[in-house]
Amino acid sequence: MDLISLYPTWYEPTVGSGWVVALIATFHVLASHTSVGAALLFAYLSHKAYREDRDDLLDFVKKYGLFLMVFTYVAGSITGPGIWYSTTVASPNGIGALIHSFVWKWATEWVFFVIEVVGVYMIVYLVGKVDKRTHMKISVLFGIASFATMIIIIGILSFMMVPGKEQWFQEGGYLNGFYGTNTFIQMGMRVAFMFTMTAVVGGIVVASIKDAAFKKEMARKLGWLGIIATLVGAGLFQLYLTSVPSQALLVMENRLPDYFGPSIIAVLAGTLAYFIITMLRPQTLVQGFAGGMAVVILVAGLWPEETARESMRKPWVAGQYVYSNQVIGRDVPGMDVKSQLPIIEKVGILQAHPFTPEHLKTVTDNNKIQAGEFIAMTYCSNCHSPSQTGIRPLHRYFPEGITQARMESYVRGVLTTGNIAYMPKMPMIESEVKALSAYLMLNNSGGDAAVQVAIKEELKAADHALAMQKAQDKVALTQEAQ
Ligand code: HEC
């Protein structure tokens, strides 16, 4: 049987499935990065508290720890599984590819995470109950465990952009997939920005400090941490761009909105200015200001960064071999993975897809629009919404009044051949080219309403044809019987 491993498409009409994933992931990044950065900060502060025998520093650790428990651990633990759920339905083969290579890495990460969660409780609730030396040791363990979770996850994340080493494709091996130039640069960059977030979110805690001198000390500490981290992170971002596949740079240069560059620079400048102001005038650091700044970083800094990383990977979603539309587009001998393109080329996407409804397996006059819609859902909707809103709506790309012939020649000449760097190769047999084109035309001129009307007609016509067929069969049978 010429079937390939595709799953039903999860289609979210308003914003698109990709954005649902991105929303959850951005929250998760803020929570997880803040808590890892804070874990390292705690290790440093409780070490200092022990060396200099200071209670106020431990008190700060306790307050910030409590804030983390309520904010980042709850938000992080809710959004973490949220990423699993949403990516599993949005991108089952993409997640499959990651699990195929890294399931034990994830298990290891989880062990460290358990230590981390237990650690944060110990850090908060054992202040004053154990001596400072013991507290310092707990903090250091907590820091190490937190950092370990991050290193593991970044190895997996960077694999999504590109496997660590080229030989992974031939030889497999998780270390080949895990470690590469991209991994280490991304790690450095994330560590830097993680400290930026720790410093910003920490501002919310510093804002509540009553003692003016101590508040000033902590504002300065966090300010320096934030400034250095932000500058180092910005530098590493430039380096990071040299480590991604040239394809990704092409997509980024041509396809990111014009405001992307300037807006990132504005966020960086704003963040630096914020730290300088709070260092010079700690009294301006009130909770509203610090909280507002955390939101700004989230919305204006993290969101564009994470969505850029996401779009730079196009047309792939994982490891440069699973396309965003879930089709496996490349042989990976090292993992015993075969490209699915040859099978689709042979039998067409409708026959190859195991979840194509029976009545759409073959294109006829009475199911053309439905078949076209199904193909668009399967092939395009991960990257283009067929509706009016959402991600890169399809109707934006075709001129008003485009003819069926022109549409077909675009679909045949560009989409089935994979002639465009940022889109997958999407093989279709001739009847599918015609069906998809007919659907795209209708969607272009009349939107979903027109499509639904046409589908109703098709269903009616199909019913009618079936009734006629039955009647004829009956006649034939009676004739035979006579
Ligand atoms: C991997 C994601 C991805 C998939 C899948 C995909 N596209 Fe695209 N497509 C893009 C990107 C990225 C662009 C660039 C335009 C942009 O970013 O606004 C694009 C551009 C286009 C354009 C604009 C013309 C051009 O040549 O740049 C058309 C038309 C188009 N896509 C149609 C389709 C159709 C129809 C399908 C499904 C059969 C499809 N695309 C599948 C990512 C994708």
Short mmCIF file of C-alpha atoms and ligand atoms in Angstrom, two decimals:
data_model
loop_
_atom_site.label_atom_id
_atom_site.label_comp_id
_atom_site.label_asym_id
_atom_site.label_seq_id
_atom_site.Cartn_x
_atom_site.Cartn_y
_atom_site.Cartn_z
CA MET A 1 0.00 0.00 0.00
CA ASP A 2 1.27 3.39 -0.94
CA LEU A 3 0.39 5.18 2.27
CA ILE A 4 2.59 7.67 4.10
CA SER A 5 2.62 8.74 7.73
CA LEU A 6 0.37 11.78 7.69
CA TYR A 7 -2.18 12.62 10.37
CA PRO A 8 -5.38 14.65 10.17
CA THR A 9 -4.63 18.35 9.85
CA TRP A 10 -5.35 20.59 12.81
CA TYR A 11 -6.73 23.76 11.32
CA GLU A 12 -7.42 26.81 13.47
CA PRO A 13 -9.22 29.34 11.25
CA THR A 14 -8.79 32.58 13.20
CA VAL A 15 -5.08 32.79 13.88
CA GLY A 16 -3.69 29.54 12.50
CA SER A 17 -2.27 26.60 14.40
CA GLY A 18 1.26 28.00 14.17
CA TRP A 19 0.28 31.07 16.14
CA VAL A 20 -1.39 29.05 18.87
CA VAL A 21 1.88 27.19 19.32
CA ALA A 22 3.85 30.45 19.18
CA LEU A 23 1.66 32.12 21.81
CA ILE A 24 2.07 29.29 24.29
CA ALA A 25 5.77 28.98 23.52
CA THR A 26 6.50 32.67 24.06
CA PHE A 27 4.99 32.57 27.54
CA HIS A 28 6.93 29.44 28.24
CA VAL A 29 10.20 31.00 27.14
CA LEU A 30 9.69 33.96 29.46
CA ALA A 31 8.88 31.69 32.40
CA SER A 32 11.58 29.12 31.79
CA HIS A 33 14.36 31.55 30.96
CA THR A 34 13.56 33.71 33.96
CA SER A 35 13.63 30.78 36.32
CA VAL A 36 16.90 29.33 35.01
CA GLY A 37 18.56 32.74 35.17
CA ALA A 38 17.18 33.29 38.65
CA ALA A 39 18.48 29.90 39.76
CA LEU A 40 22.01 30.96 38.84
CA LEU A 41 21.49 34.35 40.47
CA PHE A 42 20.31 32.61 43.66
CA ALA A 43 23.42 30.45 43.73
CA TYR A 44 25.54 33.59 43.54
CA LEU A 45 23.51 35.53 46.12
CA SER A 46 23.33 32.77 48.69
CA HIS A 47 27.05 32.21 48.27
CA LYS A 48 27.57 35.89 49.01
CA ALA A 49 25.13 35.71 51.91
CA TYR A 50 27.15 32.86 53.38
CA ARG A 51 30.54 34.50 52.83
CA GLU A 52 29.51 37.89 54.18
CA ASP A 53 26.98 36.56 56.65
CA ARG A 54 24.11 38.65 55.33
CA ASP A 55 20.47 38.01 56.05
CA ASP A 56 19.07 40.62 53.70
CA LEU A 57 20.42 38.81 50.64
CA LEU A 58 18.81 35.57 51.74
CA ASP A 59 15.62 37.44 52.34
CA PHE A 60 15.77 38.70 48.78
CA VAL A 61 16.35 35.17 47.49
CA LYS A 62 13.35 34.01 49.46
CA LYS A 63 11.11 36.74 48.08
CA TYR A 64 12.25 36.27 44.51
CA GLY A 65 11.97 32.49 44.94
CA LEU A 66 8.40 32.81 46.15
CA PHE A 67 7.58 35.04 43.22
CA LEU A 68 9.10 32.46 40.89
CA MET A 69 7.12 29.66 42.46
CA VAL A 70 3.89 31.48 41.95
CA PHE A 71 4.68 33.01 38.61
CA THR A 72 7.19 31.10 36.54
CA TYR A 73 6.76 27.60 37.93
CA VAL A 74 3.01 27.66 37.59
CA ALA A 75 3.06 29.44 34.22
CA GLY A 76 5.97 27.30 33.07
CA SER A 77 4.40 24.04 34.13
CA ILE A 78 1.11 24.90 32.45
CA THR A 79 2.62 26.13 29.21
CA GLY A 80 5.18 23.31 29.00
CA PRO A 81 2.58 20.57 28.47
CA GLY A 82 0.68 23.14 26.40
CA ILE A 83 3.59 23.14 23.97
CA TRP A 84 3.44 19.35 23.84
CA TYR A 85 -0.29 19.26 23.19
CA SER A 86 -0.31 22.02 20.61
CA THR A 87 2.77 20.90 18.70
CA THR A 88 1.64 17.29 18.70
CA VAL A 89 -1.55 18.19 16.86
CA ALA A 90 -0.06 21.03 14.79
CA SER A 91 3.06 19.15 13.82
CA PRO A 92 2.86 15.43 14.60
CA ASN A 93 5.68 14.36 12.28
CA GLY A 94 7.85 17.23 13.45
CA ILE A 95 7.46 16.14 17.07
CA GLY A 96 7.89 12.55 15.93
CA ALA A 97 11.25 13.47 14.43
CA LEU A 98 12.40 15.02 17.72
CA ILE A 99 11.24 12.07 19.79
CA HIS A 100 12.85 9.66 17.34
CA SER A 101 16.22 11.21 18.09
CA PHE A 102 15.91 12.59 21.60
CA VAL A 103 13.47 10.68 23.73
CA TRP A 104 16.12 9.86 26.36
CA LYS A 105 17.36 13.42 26.36
CA TRP A 106 13.86 14.50 27.28
CA ALA A 107 13.67 11.94 30.05
CA THR A 108 16.97 13.25 31.39
CA GLU A 109 15.69 16.79 31.22
CA TRP A 110 12.66 15.80 33.19
CA VAL A 111 14.80 14.37 35.99
CA PHE A 112 16.65 17.67 36.28
CA PHE A 113 13.36 19.50 36.21
CA VAL A 114 12.09 17.48 39.16
CA ILE A 115 15.22 18.44 41.09
CA GLU A 116 14.62 22.03 40.09
CA VAL A 117 11.02 22.08 41.32
CA VAL A 118 11.93 20.45 44.62
CA GLY A 119 14.87 22.85 44.82
CA VAL A 120 12.84 26.02 44.55
CA TYR A 121 10.63 24.91 47.43
CA MET A 122 13.67 24.11 49.55
CA ILE A 123 15.29 27.43 48.75
CA VAL A 124 12.20 29.40 49.75
CA TYR A 125 11.11 27.45 52.79
CA LEU A 126 14.47 26.59 54.32
CA VAL A 127 15.72 30.17 54.64
CA GLY A 128 16.42 30.67 58.34
CA LYS A 129 15.75 26.98 59.08
CA VAL A 130 19.08 25.66 57.85
CA ASP A 131 22.45 27.34 58.23
CA LYS A 132 23.69 29.58 55.46
CA ARG A 133 26.25 27.09 54.24
CA THR A 134 23.63 24.39 53.68
CA HIS A 135 21.38 26.89 52.00
CA MET A 136 24.20 27.84 49.68
CA LYS A 137 24.73 24.20 48.75
CA ILE A 138 21.07 23.74 47.96
CA SER A 139 21.14 26.88 45.84
CA VAL A 140 24.13 25.65 43.88
CA LEU A 141 22.45 22.29 43.21
CA PHE A 142 19.30 24.12 42.18
CA GLY A 143 21.35 26.28 39.82
CA ILE A 144 23.07 23.29 38.25
CA ALA A 145 19.82 21.38 37.79
CA SER A 146 18.13 24.39 36.21
CA PHE A 147 20.99 25.01 33.88
CA ALA A 148 21.05 21.35 32.85
CA THR A 149 17.39 21.48 31.81
CA MET A 150 18.18 24.40 29.60
CA ILE A 151 21.24 22.89 27.95
CA ILE A 152 19.27 19.79 27.01
CA ILE A 153 16.31 21.66 25.62
CA ILE A 154 18.53 23.97 23.58
CA GLY A 155 20.24 20.98 22.01
CA ILE A 156 16.83 19.81 20.87
CA LEU A 157 15.70 23.27 19.78
CA SER A 158 18.78 23.84 17.70
CA PHE A 159 18.25 20.45 16.05
CA MET A 160 14.93 21.78 14.86
CA MET A 161 16.78 24.45 12.90
CA VAL A 162 19.56 22.17 11.73
CA PRO A 163 21.05 18.90 13.03
CA GLY A 164 24.30 19.53 14.89
CA LYS A 165 26.56 17.92 12.34
CA GLU A 166 26.07 17.16 8.67
CA GLN A 167 27.09 13.52 9.16
CA TRP A 168 23.99 12.99 11.30
CA PHE A 169 22.03 12.54 8.07
CA GLN A 170 24.27 9.61 7.09
CA GLU A 171 25.19 8.12 10.43
CA GLY A 172 22.47 9.17 12.86
CA GLY A 173 23.56 9.18 16.49
CA TYR A 174 22.06 11.61 18.93
CA LEU A 175 25.32 13.36 19.71
CA ASN A 176 25.73 14.18 16.02
CA GLY A 177 22.23 15.58 16.01
CA PHE A 178 22.61 17.35 19.32
CA TYR A 179 25.89 19.23 19.21
CA GLY A 180 26.98 21.61 16.56
CA THR A 181 28.10 25.19 16.13
CA ASN A 182 24.51 26.34 16.08
CA THR A 183 23.82 24.60 19.40
CA PHE A 184 26.62 26.34 21.27
CA ILE A 185 26.01 29.79 19.88
CA GLN A 186 22.32 29.50 20.60
CA MET A 187 23.14 28.33 24.10
CA GLY A 188 25.33 31.36 24.72
CA MET A 189 22.73 33.69 23.32
CA ARG A 190 19.95 32.22 25.39
CA VAL A 191 22.01 32.29 28.57
CA ALA A 192 22.64 35.98 27.96
CA PHE A 193 19.01 36.88 27.31
CA MET A 194 17.96 34.66 30.17
CA PHE A 195 19.89 36.94 32.50
CA THR A 196 18.23 39.95 30.89
CA MET A 197 14.84 38.46 31.78
CA THR A 198 16.00 37.55 35.27
CA ALA A 199 17.09 41.14 35.79
CA VAL A 200 13.83 42.59 34.47
CA VAL A 201 11.53 40.24 36.39
CA GLY A 202 13.76 40.62 39.45
CA GLY A 203 12.98 44.33 39.27
CA ILE A 204 9.44 43.50 40.37
CA VAL A 205 10.88 42.00 43.56
CA VAL A 206 13.40 44.80 44.08
CA ALA A 207 10.56 47.30 43.79
CA SER A 208 9.06 45.94 46.99
CA ILE A 209 12.25 46.35 49.07
CA LYS A 210 11.67 48.91 51.87
CA ASP A 211 15.26 49.60 52.92
CA ALA A 212 16.54 52.33 50.56
CA ALA A 213 20.23 51.38 50.70
CA PHE A 214 19.54 47.70 50.09
CA LYS A 215 17.13 48.54 47.31
CA LYS A 216 19.84 50.60 45.67
CA GLU A 217 22.37 47.79 46.00
CA MET A 218 20.03 45.24 44.43
CA ALA A 219 18.88 47.63 41.70
CA ARG A 220 22.52 48.18 40.78
CA LYS A 221 23.34 44.50 40.82
CA LEU A 222 20.40 43.59 38.62
CA GLY A 223 21.07 46.63 36.45
CA TRP A 224 24.64 45.57 35.70
CA LEU A 225 23.53 42.01 35.16
CA GLY A 226 20.89 43.20 32.72
CA ILE A 227 23.15 45.58 30.82
CA ILE A 228 25.99 43.13 30.36
CA ALA A 229 23.62 40.28 29.48
CA THR A 230 21.75 42.36 26.92
CA LEU A 231 24.92 43.55 25.19
CA VAL A 232 26.46 40.06 25.13
CA GLY A 233 23.17 38.61 23.89
CA ALA A 234 22.94 41.15 21.06
CA GLY A 235 26.50 40.32 20.02
CA LEU A 236 25.83 36.59 20.10
CA PHE A 237 22.70 37.09 18.03
CA GLN A 238 24.90 38.45 15.23
CA LEU A 239 27.14 35.41 15.59
CA TYR A 240 24.09 33.14 15.64
CA LEU A 241 23.06 34.41 12.23
CA THR A 242 26.34 33.11 10.82
CA SER A 243 25.58 29.60 12.09
CA VAL A 244 22.17 28.97 10.53
CA PRO A 245 21.73 27.42 7.09
CA SER A 246 22.07 29.96 4.27
CA GLN A 247 18.53 29.06 3.28
CA ALA A 248 17.32 30.42 6.62
CA LEU A 249 19.11 33.71 6.06
CA LEU A 250 17.53 34.01 2.66
CA VAL A 251 14.09 33.53 4.15
CA MET A 252 14.88 35.97 6.90
CA GLU A 253 16.20 38.68 4.60
CA ASN A 254 13.37 38.42 2.13
CA ARG A 255 10.47 37.47 4.23
CA LEU A 256 10.61 39.12 7.62
CA PRO A 257 8.58 42.31 7.80
CA ASP A 258 10.54 45.55 7.36
CA TYR A 259 9.84 46.65 10.91
CA PHE A 260 11.59 43.59 12.33
CA GLY A 261 15.17 44.93 12.46
CA PRO A 262 14.33 48.42 13.78
CA SER A 263 11.88 47.04 16.33
CA ILE A 264 14.46 44.63 17.75
CA ILE A 265 16.97 47.48 18.05
CA ALA A 266 14.33 49.63 19.74
CA VAL A 267 13.61 46.89 22.27
CA LEU A 268 17.31 46.44 23.01
CA ALA A 269 17.81 50.19 23.42
CA GLY A 270 14.69 50.45 25.59
CA THR A 271 15.87 47.60 27.80
CA LEU A 272 19.28 49.17 28.29
CA ALA A 273 17.72 52.54 29.06
CA TYR A 274 15.44 50.87 31.61
CA PHE A 275 18.39 49.32 33.45
CA ILE A 276 20.34 52.57 33.45
CA ILE A 277 17.37 54.52 34.83
CA THR A 278 16.69 52.01 37.60
CA MET A 279 20.37 51.97 38.54
CA LEU A 280 20.66 55.71 38.72
CA ARG A 281 17.30 56.26 40.38
CA PRO A 282 16.22 53.17 42.29
CA GLN A 283 13.23 55.10 43.66
CA THR A 284 11.66 55.04 40.17
CA LEU A 285 11.62 51.27 40.39
CA VAL A 286 8.05 50.54 41.43
CA GLN A 287 6.15 47.36 40.73
CA GLY A 288 4.07 48.82 37.94
CA PHE A 289 7.15 49.99 36.04
CA ALA A 290 8.98 46.68 36.46
CA GLY A 291 5.90 44.64 35.61
CA GLY A 292 5.23 46.80 32.55
CA MET A 293 8.78 46.27 31.40
CA ALA A 294 8.41 42.49 31.69
CA VAL A 295 5.36 42.69 29.44
CA VAL A 296 7.20 44.89 26.94
CA ILE A 297 10.03 42.35 26.75
CA LEU A 298 7.52 39.58 26.27
CA VAL A 299 5.50 41.26 23.57
CA ALA A 300 8.10 43.32 21.74
CA GLY A 301 11.22 41.25 22.25
CA LEU A 302 10.43 37.58 22.67
CA TRP A 303 7.49 37.29 20.31
CA PRO A 304 9.33 38.61 17.22
CA GLU A 305 12.42 36.62 18.15
CA GLU A 306 10.59 33.32 18.53
CA THR A 307 8.43 33.82 15.43
CA ALA A 308 11.52 34.78 13.43
CA ARG A 309 13.28 31.60 14.48
CA GLU A 310 10.14 29.79 13.49
CA SER A 311 9.87 31.34 10.02
CA MET A 312 13.58 31.09 9.33
CA ARG A 313 13.23 27.33 9.40
CA LYS A 314 10.84 27.32 6.48
CA PRO A 315 10.11 25.14 4.59
CA TRP A 316 11.23 22.69 7.27
CA VAL A 317 9.79 22.27 10.73
CA ALA A 318 12.42 19.91 12.11
CA GLY A 319 15.93 18.74 11.31
CA GLN A 320 15.85 19.95 7.71
CA TYR A 321 13.93 16.86 6.71
CA VAL A 322 10.32 17.23 7.93
CA TYR A 323 8.45 19.91 6.03
CA SER A 324 6.15 22.32 7.87
CA ASN A 325 3.22 20.55 6.25
CA GLN A 326 4.39 17.30 7.88
CA VAL A 327 5.58 15.59 4.71
CA ILE A 328 9.02 14.04 5.01
CA GLY A 329 10.97 15.60 2.20
CA ARG A 330 14.40 14.07 2.45
CA ASP A 331 16.10 10.69 2.96
CA VAL A 332 17.88 10.34 6.28
CA PRO A 333 19.76 7.04 5.98
CA GLY A 334 21.25 7.46 9.46
CA MET A 335 17.78 7.24 11.01
CA ASP A 336 16.25 4.84 8.50
CA VAL A 337 13.95 7.59 7.34
CA LYS A 338 12.82 7.75 3.73
CA SER A 339 11.53 10.73 1.82
CA GLN A 340 7.79 10.48 1.17
CA LEU A 341 7.98 12.51 -2.01
CA PRO A 342 8.48 9.55 -4.40
CA ILE A 343 5.32 7.81 -3.16
CA ILE A 344 3.27 11.00 -3.47
CA GLU A 345 4.68 11.59 -6.93
CA LYS A 346 3.60 8.13 -7.92
CA VAL A 347 0.03 7.96 -6.56
CA GLY A 348 -0.85 11.56 -5.69
CA ILE A 349 -1.40 13.12 -2.28
CA LEU A 350 -5.03 12.00 -2.00
CA GLN A 351 -4.14 8.32 -2.39
CA ALA A 352 -1.01 8.56 -0.25
CA HIS A 353 -2.67 10.32 2.69
CA PRO A 354 -4.16 7.71 5.04
CA PHE A 355 -6.85 10.09 6.29
CA THR A 356 -8.29 11.18 2.94
CA PRO A 357 -12.05 10.49 3.16
CA GLU A 358 -13.01 7.57 0.92
CA HIS A 359 -15.12 9.73 -1.40
CA LEU A 360 -12.18 12.06 -2.08
CA LYS A 361 -9.53 9.48 -2.91
CA THR A 362 -10.09 10.01 -6.62
CA VAL A 363 -10.94 13.40 -8.12
CA THR A 364 -14.20 13.47 -10.09
CA ASP A 365 -16.46 16.23 -11.41
CA ASN A 366 -18.58 15.85 -8.33
CA ASN A 367 -15.89 16.26 -5.68
CA LYS A 368 -13.34 18.60 -7.25
CA ILE A 369 -13.77 21.49 -4.81
CA GLN A 370 -13.84 19.22 -1.79
CA ALA A 371 -10.72 17.44 -2.98
CA GLY A 372 -9.05 20.80 -3.64
CA GLU A 373 -9.98 21.99 -0.17
CA PHE A 374 -8.60 18.83 1.37
CA ILE A 375 -5.33 19.25 -0.51
CA ALA A 376 -5.06 22.90 0.55
CA MET A 377 -5.70 21.92 4.18
CA THR A 378 -3.10 19.19 4.04
CA TYR A 379 -0.42 20.91 2.00
CA CYS A 380 -0.82 24.62 2.66
CA SER A 381 -2.77 25.39 5.85
CA ASN A 382 0.18 24.98 8.20
CA CYS A 383 1.75 27.99 6.53
CA HIS A 384 -1.17 29.71 4.78
CA SER A 385 -4.63 30.17 6.15
CA PRO A 386 -7.31 29.57 3.51
CA SER A 387 -9.60 31.96 5.41
CA GLN A 388 -9.50 35.76 5.49
CA THR A 389 -7.47 36.02 8.67
CA GLY A 390 -4.65 34.07 10.21
CA ILE A 391 -1.22 33.33 8.93
CA ARG A 392 -0.29 34.43 5.36
CA PRO A 393 -3.87 34.14 4.01
CA LEU A 394 -3.81 32.48 0.61
CA HIS A 395 -6.11 34.96 -1.07
CA ARG A 396 -3.50 37.69 -0.68
CA TYR A 397 -1.18 36.07 -3.13
CA PHE A 398 -3.37 35.67 -6.20
CA PRO A 399 -4.57 38.55 -8.36
CA GLU A 400 -8.29 39.18 -8.68
CA GLY A 401 -9.78 37.35 -11.66
CA ILE A 402 -6.86 34.97 -12.20
CA THR A 403 -7.83 32.30 -14.77
CA GLN A 404 -7.99 28.58 -14.12
CA ALA A 405 -5.24 28.05 -16.69
CA ARG A 406 -2.86 30.49 -14.99
CA MET A 407 -3.62 29.04 -11.60
CA GLU A 408 -2.91 25.54 -12.84
CA SER A 409 0.35 26.55 -14.41
CA TYR A 410 1.47 28.16 -11.13
CA VAL A 411 0.50 25.10 -9.09
CA ARG A 412 2.07 22.72 -11.62
CA GLY A 413 5.15 24.75 -12.38
CA VAL A 414 6.04 26.12 -8.96
CA LEU A 415 4.38 24.18 -6.15
CA THR A 416 4.67 20.60 -7.43
CA THR A 417 8.27 21.12 -8.47
CA GLY A 418 9.48 22.76 -5.28
CA ASN A 419 11.02 25.62 -7.24
CA ILE A 420 10.69 28.13 -4.40
CA ALA A 421 13.24 27.97 -1.62
CA TYR A 422 10.84 28.78 1.24
CA MET A 423 8.04 26.41 0.25
CA PRO A 424 8.11 22.62 0.35
CA LYS A 425 8.01 20.53 -2.77
CA MET A 426 4.34 19.46 -2.99
CA PRO A 427 3.87 16.76 -5.61
CA MET A 428 0.41 16.38 -7.16
CA ILE A 429 -0.91 14.28 -9.99
CA GLU A 430 -2.65 16.14 -12.81
CA SER A 431 -6.20 15.69 -11.50
CA GLU A 432 -5.07 17.07 -8.14
CA VAL A 433 -3.46 20.11 -9.76
CA LYS A 434 -6.82 20.82 -11.39
CA ALA A 435 -8.79 20.28 -8.18
CA LEU A 436 -6.51 22.45 -6.03
CA SER A 437 -6.53 25.18 -8.66
CA ALA A 438 -10.33 25.15 -8.88
CA TYR A 439 -10.55 25.43 -5.11
CA LEU A 440 -7.97 28.23 -4.92
CA MET A 441 -9.83 30.17 -7.63
CA LEU A 442 -13.10 29.91 -5.79
CA ASN A 443 -11.54 30.75 -2.45
CA ASN A 444 -9.84 33.71 -4.08
CA SER A 445 -12.96 35.20 -5.60
CA GLY A 446 -15.69 34.32 -3.12
CA GLY A 447 -13.91 33.18 0.02
CA ASP A 448 -15.14 30.37 2.22
CA ALA A 449 -18.82 31.20 1.61
CA ALA A 450 -18.45 30.48 -2.12
CA VAL A 451 -16.50 27.32 -1.37
CA GLN A 452 -19.24 26.04 0.92
CA VAL A 453 -21.96 26.74 -1.65
CA ALA A 454 -19.97 24.85 -4.29
CA ILE A 455 -19.42 21.94 -1.93
CA LYS A 456 -23.16 21.71 -1.28
CA GLU A 457 -23.80 21.55 -5.02
CA GLU A 458 -21.18 18.85 -5.35
CA LEU A 459 -22.77 16.80 -2.62
CA LYS A 460 -26.18 17.20 -4.21
CA ALA A 461 -24.84 16.20 -7.60
CA ALA A 462 -23.06 13.22 -6.07
CA ASP A 463 -26.29 12.12 -4.33
CA HIS A 464 -28.16 12.48 -7.57
CA ALA A 465 -25.55 10.46 -9.45
CA LEU A 466 -25.70 7.79 -6.79
CA ALA A 467 -29.50 7.62 -6.99
CA MET A 468 -29.33 7.35 -10.78
CA GLN A 469 -26.75 4.62 -10.49
CA LYS A 470 -28.89 2.70 -8.02
CA ALA A 471 -31.93 3.02 -10.24
CA GLN A 472 -29.94 1.77 -13.20
CA ASP A 473 -28.53 -1.13 -11.21
CA LYS A 474 -32.04 -2.04 -10.16
CA VAL A 475 -33.22 -2.00 -13.77
CA ALA A 476 -30.25 -4.12 -14.76
CA LEU A 477 -30.93 -6.58 -11.97
CA THR A 478 -34.63 -6.90 -12.78
CA GLN A 479 -33.78 -7.41 -16.44
CA GLU A 480 -31.29 -10.11 -15.48
CA ALA A 481 -33.86 -11.80 -13.27
CA GLN A 482 -36.44 -11.90 -16.01
C1 HEC B 1 6.43 25.66 4.74
C2 HEC B 1 5.43 26.63 4.68
C3 HEC B 1 4.64 26.80 3.40
C4 HEC B 1 3.79 25.90 2.81
C5 HEC B 1 3.48 24.49 3.29
C6 HEC B 1 3.21 26.57 1.68
N1 HEC B 1 3.72 27.84 1.58
FE1 HEC B 1 3.26 29.21 0.18
N2 HEC B 1 4.59 30.50 0.99
C7 HEC B 1 5.30 30.28 2.14
C8 HEC B 1 6.10 31.43 2.43
C9 HEC B 1 7.04 31.60 3.62
C10 HEC B 1 5.84 32.34 1.39
C11 HEC B 1 6.47 33.71 1.23
C12 HEC B 1 5.49 34.78 1.32
C13 HEC B 1 5.29 35.37 2.69
O1 HEC B 1 6.02 35.06 3.63
O2 HEC B 1 4.37 36.20 2.80
C14 HEC B 1 4.89 31.72 0.51
C15 HEC B 1 4.37 32.32 -0.64
C16 HEC B 1 3.35 31.79 -1.39
C17 HEC B 1 2.77 32.45 -2.53
C18 HEC B 1 3.19 33.79 -3.07
C19 HEC B 1 3.92 33.71 -4.33
C20 HEC B 1 5.35 33.42 -4.19
O3 HEC B 1 5.78 32.70 -5.09
O4 HEC B 1 6.04 33.90 -3.27
C21 HEC B 1 1.76 31.63 -3.00
C22 HEC B 1 0.86 31.87 -4.17
C23 HEC B 1 1.73 30.48 -2.14
N3 HEC B 1 2.71 30.61 -1.19
C24 HEC B 1 0.83 29.43 -2.27
C25 HEC B 1 0.90 28.25 -1.54
C26 HEC B 1 0.00 27.14 -1.70
C27 HEC B 1 -1.18 27.10 -2.66
C28 HEC B 1 0.42 26.16 -0.86
C29 HEC B 1 -0.16 24.77 -0.67
C30 HEC B 1 -0.35 23.98 -1.86
C31 HEC B 1 1.56 26.69 -0.12
N4 HEC B 1 1.83 27.95 -0.57
C32 HEC B 1 2.26 26.01 0.86
C33 HEC B 1 5.30 29.15 2.91
C34 HEC B 1 4.59 28.01 2.62
#
